[in-house]
PDB file of C-alpha atoms in Angstrom:
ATOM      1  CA  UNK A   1    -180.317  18.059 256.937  1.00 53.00           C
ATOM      2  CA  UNK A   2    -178.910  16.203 253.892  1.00 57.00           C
ATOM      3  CA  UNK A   3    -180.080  12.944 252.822  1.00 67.00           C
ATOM      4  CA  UNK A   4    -177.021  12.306 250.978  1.00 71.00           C
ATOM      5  CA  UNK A   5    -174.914   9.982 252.426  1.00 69.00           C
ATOM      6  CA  UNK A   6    -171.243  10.284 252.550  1.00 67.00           C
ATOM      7  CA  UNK A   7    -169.008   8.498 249.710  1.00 66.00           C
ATOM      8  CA  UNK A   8    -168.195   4.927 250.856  1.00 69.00           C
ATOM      9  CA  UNK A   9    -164.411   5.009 251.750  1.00 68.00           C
ATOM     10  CA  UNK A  10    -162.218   1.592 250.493  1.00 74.00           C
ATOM     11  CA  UNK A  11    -162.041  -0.905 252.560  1.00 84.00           C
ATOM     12  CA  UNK A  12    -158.217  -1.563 251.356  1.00 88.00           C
ATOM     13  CA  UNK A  13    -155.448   0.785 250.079  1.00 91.00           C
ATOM     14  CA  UNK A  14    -153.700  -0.697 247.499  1.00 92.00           C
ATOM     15  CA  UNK A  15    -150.262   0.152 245.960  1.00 92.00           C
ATOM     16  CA  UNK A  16    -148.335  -0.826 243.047  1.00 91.00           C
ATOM     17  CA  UNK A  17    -144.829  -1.708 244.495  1.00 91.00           C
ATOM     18  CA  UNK A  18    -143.069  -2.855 241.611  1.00 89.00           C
ATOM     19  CA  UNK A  19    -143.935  -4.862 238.434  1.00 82.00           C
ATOM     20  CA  UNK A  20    -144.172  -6.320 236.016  1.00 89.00           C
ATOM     21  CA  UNK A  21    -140.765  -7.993 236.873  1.00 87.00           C
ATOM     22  CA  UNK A  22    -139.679 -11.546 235.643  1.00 82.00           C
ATOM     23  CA  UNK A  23    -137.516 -13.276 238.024  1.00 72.00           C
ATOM     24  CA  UNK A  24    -134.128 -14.742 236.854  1.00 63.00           C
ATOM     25  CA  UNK A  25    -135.089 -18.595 235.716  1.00 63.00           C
ATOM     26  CA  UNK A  26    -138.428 -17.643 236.351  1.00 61.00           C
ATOM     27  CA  UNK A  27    -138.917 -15.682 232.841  1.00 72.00           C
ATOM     28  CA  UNK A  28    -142.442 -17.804 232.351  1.00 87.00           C
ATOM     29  CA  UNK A  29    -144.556 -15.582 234.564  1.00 92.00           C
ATOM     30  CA  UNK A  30    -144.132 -12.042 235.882  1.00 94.00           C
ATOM     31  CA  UNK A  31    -144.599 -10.317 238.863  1.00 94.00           C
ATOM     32  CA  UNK A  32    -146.603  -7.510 240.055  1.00 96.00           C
ATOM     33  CA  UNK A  33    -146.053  -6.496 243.962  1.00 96.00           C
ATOM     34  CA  UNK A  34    -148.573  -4.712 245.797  1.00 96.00           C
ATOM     35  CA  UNK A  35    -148.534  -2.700 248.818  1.00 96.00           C
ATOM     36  CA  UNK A  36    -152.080  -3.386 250.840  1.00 96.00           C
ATOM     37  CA  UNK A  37    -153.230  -2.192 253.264  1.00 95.00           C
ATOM     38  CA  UNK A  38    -157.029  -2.378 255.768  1.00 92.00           C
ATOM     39  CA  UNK A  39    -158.029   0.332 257.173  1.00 88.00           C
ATOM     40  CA  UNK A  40    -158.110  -2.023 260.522  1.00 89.00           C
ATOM     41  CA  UNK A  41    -154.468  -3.005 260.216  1.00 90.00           C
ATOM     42  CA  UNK A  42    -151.337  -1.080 262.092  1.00 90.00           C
ATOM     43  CA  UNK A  43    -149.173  -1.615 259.003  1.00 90.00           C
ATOM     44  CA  UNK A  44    -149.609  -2.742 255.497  1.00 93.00           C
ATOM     45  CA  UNK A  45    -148.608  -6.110 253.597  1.00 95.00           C
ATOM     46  CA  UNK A  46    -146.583  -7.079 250.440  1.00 96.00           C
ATOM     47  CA  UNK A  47    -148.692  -9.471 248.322  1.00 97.00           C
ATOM     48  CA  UNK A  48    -146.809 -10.868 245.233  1.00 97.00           C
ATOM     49  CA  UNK A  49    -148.927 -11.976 242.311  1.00 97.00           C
ATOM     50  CA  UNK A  50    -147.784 -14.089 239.957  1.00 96.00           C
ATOM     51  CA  UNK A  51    -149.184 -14.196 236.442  1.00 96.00           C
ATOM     52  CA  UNK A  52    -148.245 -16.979 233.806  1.00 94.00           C
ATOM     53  CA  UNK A  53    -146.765 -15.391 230.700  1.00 92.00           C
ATOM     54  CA  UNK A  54    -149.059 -18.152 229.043  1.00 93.00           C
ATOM     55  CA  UNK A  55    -151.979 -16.541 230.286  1.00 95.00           C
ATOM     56  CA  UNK A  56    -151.090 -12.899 229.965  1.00 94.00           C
ATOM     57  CA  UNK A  57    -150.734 -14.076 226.008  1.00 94.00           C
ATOM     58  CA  UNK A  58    -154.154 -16.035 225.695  1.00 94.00           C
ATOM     59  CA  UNK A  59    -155.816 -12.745 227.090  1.00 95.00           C
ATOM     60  CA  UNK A  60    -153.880 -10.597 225.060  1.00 94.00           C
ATOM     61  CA  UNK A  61    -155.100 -12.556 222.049  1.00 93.00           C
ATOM     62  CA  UNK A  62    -159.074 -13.277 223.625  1.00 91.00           C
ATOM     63  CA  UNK A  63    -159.131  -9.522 223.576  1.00 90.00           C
ATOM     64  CA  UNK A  64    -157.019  -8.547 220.239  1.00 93.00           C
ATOM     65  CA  UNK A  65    -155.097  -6.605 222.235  1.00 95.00           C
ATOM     66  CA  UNK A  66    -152.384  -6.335 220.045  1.00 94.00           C
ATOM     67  CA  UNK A  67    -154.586  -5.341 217.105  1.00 94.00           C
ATOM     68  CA  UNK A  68    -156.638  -2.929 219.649  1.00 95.00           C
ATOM     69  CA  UNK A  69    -152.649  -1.095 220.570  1.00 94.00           C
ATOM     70  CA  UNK A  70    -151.391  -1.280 217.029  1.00 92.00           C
ATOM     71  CA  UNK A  71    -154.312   0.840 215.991  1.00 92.00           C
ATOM     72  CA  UNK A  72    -154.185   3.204 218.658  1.00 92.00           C
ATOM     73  CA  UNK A  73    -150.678   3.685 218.399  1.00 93.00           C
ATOM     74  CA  UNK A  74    -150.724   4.500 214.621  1.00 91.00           C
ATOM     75  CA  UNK A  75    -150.822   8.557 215.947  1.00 89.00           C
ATOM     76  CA  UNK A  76    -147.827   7.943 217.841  1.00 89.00           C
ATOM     77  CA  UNK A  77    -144.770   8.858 215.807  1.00 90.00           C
ATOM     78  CA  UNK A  78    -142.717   5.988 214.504  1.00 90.00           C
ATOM     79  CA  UNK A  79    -139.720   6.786 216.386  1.00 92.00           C
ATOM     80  CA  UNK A  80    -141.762   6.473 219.598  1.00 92.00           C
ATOM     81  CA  UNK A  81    -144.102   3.355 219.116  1.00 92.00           C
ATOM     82  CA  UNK A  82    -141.860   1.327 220.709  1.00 94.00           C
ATOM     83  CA  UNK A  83    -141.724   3.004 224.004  1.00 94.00           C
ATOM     84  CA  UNK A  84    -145.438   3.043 224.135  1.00 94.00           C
ATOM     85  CA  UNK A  85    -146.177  -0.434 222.862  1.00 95.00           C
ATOM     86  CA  UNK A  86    -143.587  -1.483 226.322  1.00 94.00           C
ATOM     87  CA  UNK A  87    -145.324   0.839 228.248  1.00 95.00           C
ATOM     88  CA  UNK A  88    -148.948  -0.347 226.870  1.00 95.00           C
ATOM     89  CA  UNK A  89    -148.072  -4.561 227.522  1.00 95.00           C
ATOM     90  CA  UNK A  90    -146.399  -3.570 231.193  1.00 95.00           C
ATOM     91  CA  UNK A  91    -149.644  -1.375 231.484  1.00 96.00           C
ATOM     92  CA  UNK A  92    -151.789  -4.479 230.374  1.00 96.00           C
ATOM     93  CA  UNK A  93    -150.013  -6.746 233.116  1.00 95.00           C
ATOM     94  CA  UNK A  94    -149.993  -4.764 235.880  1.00 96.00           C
ATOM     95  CA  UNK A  95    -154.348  -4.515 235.181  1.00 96.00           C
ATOM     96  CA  UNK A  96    -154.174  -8.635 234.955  1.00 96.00           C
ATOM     97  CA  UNK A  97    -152.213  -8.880 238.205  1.00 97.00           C
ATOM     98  CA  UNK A  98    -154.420  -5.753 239.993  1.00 97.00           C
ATOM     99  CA  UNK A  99    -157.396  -7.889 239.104  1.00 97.00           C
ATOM    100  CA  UNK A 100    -156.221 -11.216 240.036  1.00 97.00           C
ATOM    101  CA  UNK A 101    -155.115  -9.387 243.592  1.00 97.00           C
ATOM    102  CA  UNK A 102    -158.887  -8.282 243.791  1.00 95.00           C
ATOM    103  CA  UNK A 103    -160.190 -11.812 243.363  1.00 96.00           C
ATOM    104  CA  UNK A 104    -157.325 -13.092 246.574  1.00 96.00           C
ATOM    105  CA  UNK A 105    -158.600 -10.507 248.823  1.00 95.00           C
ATOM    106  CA  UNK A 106    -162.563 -11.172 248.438  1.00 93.00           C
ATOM    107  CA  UNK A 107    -161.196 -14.858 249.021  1.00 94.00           C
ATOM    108  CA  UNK A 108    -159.836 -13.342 252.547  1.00 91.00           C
ATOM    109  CA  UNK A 109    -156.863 -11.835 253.135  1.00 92.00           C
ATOM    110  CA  UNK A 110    -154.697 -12.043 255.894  1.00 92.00           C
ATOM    111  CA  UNK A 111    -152.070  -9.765 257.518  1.00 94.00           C
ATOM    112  CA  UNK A 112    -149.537 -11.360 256.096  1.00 95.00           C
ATOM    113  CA  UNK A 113    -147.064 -11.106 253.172  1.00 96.00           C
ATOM    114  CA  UNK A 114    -147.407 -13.431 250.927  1.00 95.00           C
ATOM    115  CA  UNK A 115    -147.357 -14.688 247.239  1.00 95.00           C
ATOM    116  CA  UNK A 116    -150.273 -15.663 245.633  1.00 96.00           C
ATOM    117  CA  UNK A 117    -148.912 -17.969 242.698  1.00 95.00           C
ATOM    118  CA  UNK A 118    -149.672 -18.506 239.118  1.00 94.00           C
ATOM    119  CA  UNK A 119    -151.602 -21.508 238.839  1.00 94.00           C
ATOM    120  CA  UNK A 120    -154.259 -20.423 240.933  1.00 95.00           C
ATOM    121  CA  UNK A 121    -157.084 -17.962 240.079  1.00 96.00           C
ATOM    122  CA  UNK A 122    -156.878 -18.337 236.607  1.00 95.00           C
ATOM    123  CA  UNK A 123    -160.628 -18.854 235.001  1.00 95.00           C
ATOM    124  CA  UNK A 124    -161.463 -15.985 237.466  1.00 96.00           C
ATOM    125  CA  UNK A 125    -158.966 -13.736 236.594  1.00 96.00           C
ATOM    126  CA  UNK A 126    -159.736 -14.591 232.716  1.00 95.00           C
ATOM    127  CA  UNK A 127    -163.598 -13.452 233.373  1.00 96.00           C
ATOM    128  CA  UNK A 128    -162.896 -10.067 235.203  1.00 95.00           C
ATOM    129  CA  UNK A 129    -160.415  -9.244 232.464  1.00 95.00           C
ATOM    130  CA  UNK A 130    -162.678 -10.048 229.821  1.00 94.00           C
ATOM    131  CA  UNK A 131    -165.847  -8.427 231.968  1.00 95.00           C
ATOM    132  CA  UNK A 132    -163.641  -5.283 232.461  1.00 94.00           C
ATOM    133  CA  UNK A 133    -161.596  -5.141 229.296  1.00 94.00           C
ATOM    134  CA  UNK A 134    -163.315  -1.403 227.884  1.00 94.00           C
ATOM    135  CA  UNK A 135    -162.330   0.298 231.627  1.00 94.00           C
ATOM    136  CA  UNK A 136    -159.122  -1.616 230.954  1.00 95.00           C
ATOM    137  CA  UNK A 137    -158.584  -0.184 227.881  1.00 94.00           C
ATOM    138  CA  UNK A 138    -159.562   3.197 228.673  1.00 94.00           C
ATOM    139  CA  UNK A 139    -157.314   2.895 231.482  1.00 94.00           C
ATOM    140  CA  UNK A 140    -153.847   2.295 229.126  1.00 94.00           C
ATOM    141  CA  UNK A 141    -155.151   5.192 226.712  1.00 94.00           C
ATOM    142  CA  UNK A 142    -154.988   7.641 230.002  1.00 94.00           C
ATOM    143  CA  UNK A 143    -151.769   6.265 231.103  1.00 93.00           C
ATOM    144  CA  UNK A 144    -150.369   6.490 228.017  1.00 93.00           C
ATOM    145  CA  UNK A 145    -151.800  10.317 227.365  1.00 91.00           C
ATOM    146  CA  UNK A 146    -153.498   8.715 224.517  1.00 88.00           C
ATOM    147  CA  UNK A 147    -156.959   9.574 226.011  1.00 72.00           C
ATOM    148  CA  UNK A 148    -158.511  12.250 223.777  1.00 65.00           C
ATOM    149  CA  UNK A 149    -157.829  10.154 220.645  1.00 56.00           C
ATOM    150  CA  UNK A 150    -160.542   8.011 218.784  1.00 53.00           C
ATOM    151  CA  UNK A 151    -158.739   5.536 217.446  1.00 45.00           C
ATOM    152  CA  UNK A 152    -161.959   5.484 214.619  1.00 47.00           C
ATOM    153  CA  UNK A 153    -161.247   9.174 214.076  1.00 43.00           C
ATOM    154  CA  UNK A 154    -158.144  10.079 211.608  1.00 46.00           C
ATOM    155  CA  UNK A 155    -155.794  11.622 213.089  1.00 44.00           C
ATOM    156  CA  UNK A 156    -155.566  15.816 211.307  1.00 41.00           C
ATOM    157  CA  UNK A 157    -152.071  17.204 210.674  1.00 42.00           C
ATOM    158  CA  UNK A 158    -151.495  20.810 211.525  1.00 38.00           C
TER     159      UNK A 158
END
């Protein structure tokens, strides 16, 4: 008889739908949809969170996350720094807007789509960020295949 007990299984499944998008004459915040889904529910729900570009950039600069990419990205050829600096800030928004979907379902979700809008959440959102910002990190280096680098560690031509 084992004593182990099975892993727990997520209460929600959640999928990136799209984002981040801006909206036409909407271009200060983006958009992140998300599939979710309870295990209780027939059919799953579009939730639309909405992140203030002015907020994304206060993070961005809280953290020195532009310093923190720059750096990493100095083993990245020239010719392809641009690609993975887009990638890295998309990557970096669609973590905020994950995170900020977190916080509205502990709040209570309901079976319902619906969109959760920028000028609410915000000092919560800003403390899981900043609680979570090394997982976050480590998250864009695996995304970006960037994961076996130390950005401390010079990178050794061949």
């Amino acid at each position: 008889m084992s004593l182990l007990s099975p892993p727990q299984i997520p209460l929600f499944r959640i999928t990136l739908f799209y984002g981040p998008e801006t909206f036409e004459g909407a271009s200060e915040a983006i958009h992140c949809v998300f599939n979710v889904k309870k295990r209780s529910w027939k059919g799953g729900v579009q939730v639309d969170i909405v992140v203030g570009r002015g907020q994304i950039q206060q993070l961005e600069e809280t953290l020195r996350f532009q310093s923190w990419i720059g750096e990493l990205l100095r083993i990245v050829p020239s010719n392809d720094r641009e690609g993975y600096l887009r990638q890295a800030y998309d990557l970096f928004s669609q973590f905020i807007c994950f995170h900020k979907l977190g916080i509205y379902i502990q709040r209570g979700i309901k079976q319902e789509n619906i969109q959760v809008p920028a000028d609410i959440l915000i000092s919560e959102t800003r403390e899981i960020i900043q609680r979570e910002v090394e997982k976050i990190k480590q998250q864009i280096k695996v995304e970006l295949d960037l994961e076996e680098f130390d950005e401390d560690i010079e990178p050794t031509s061949a």
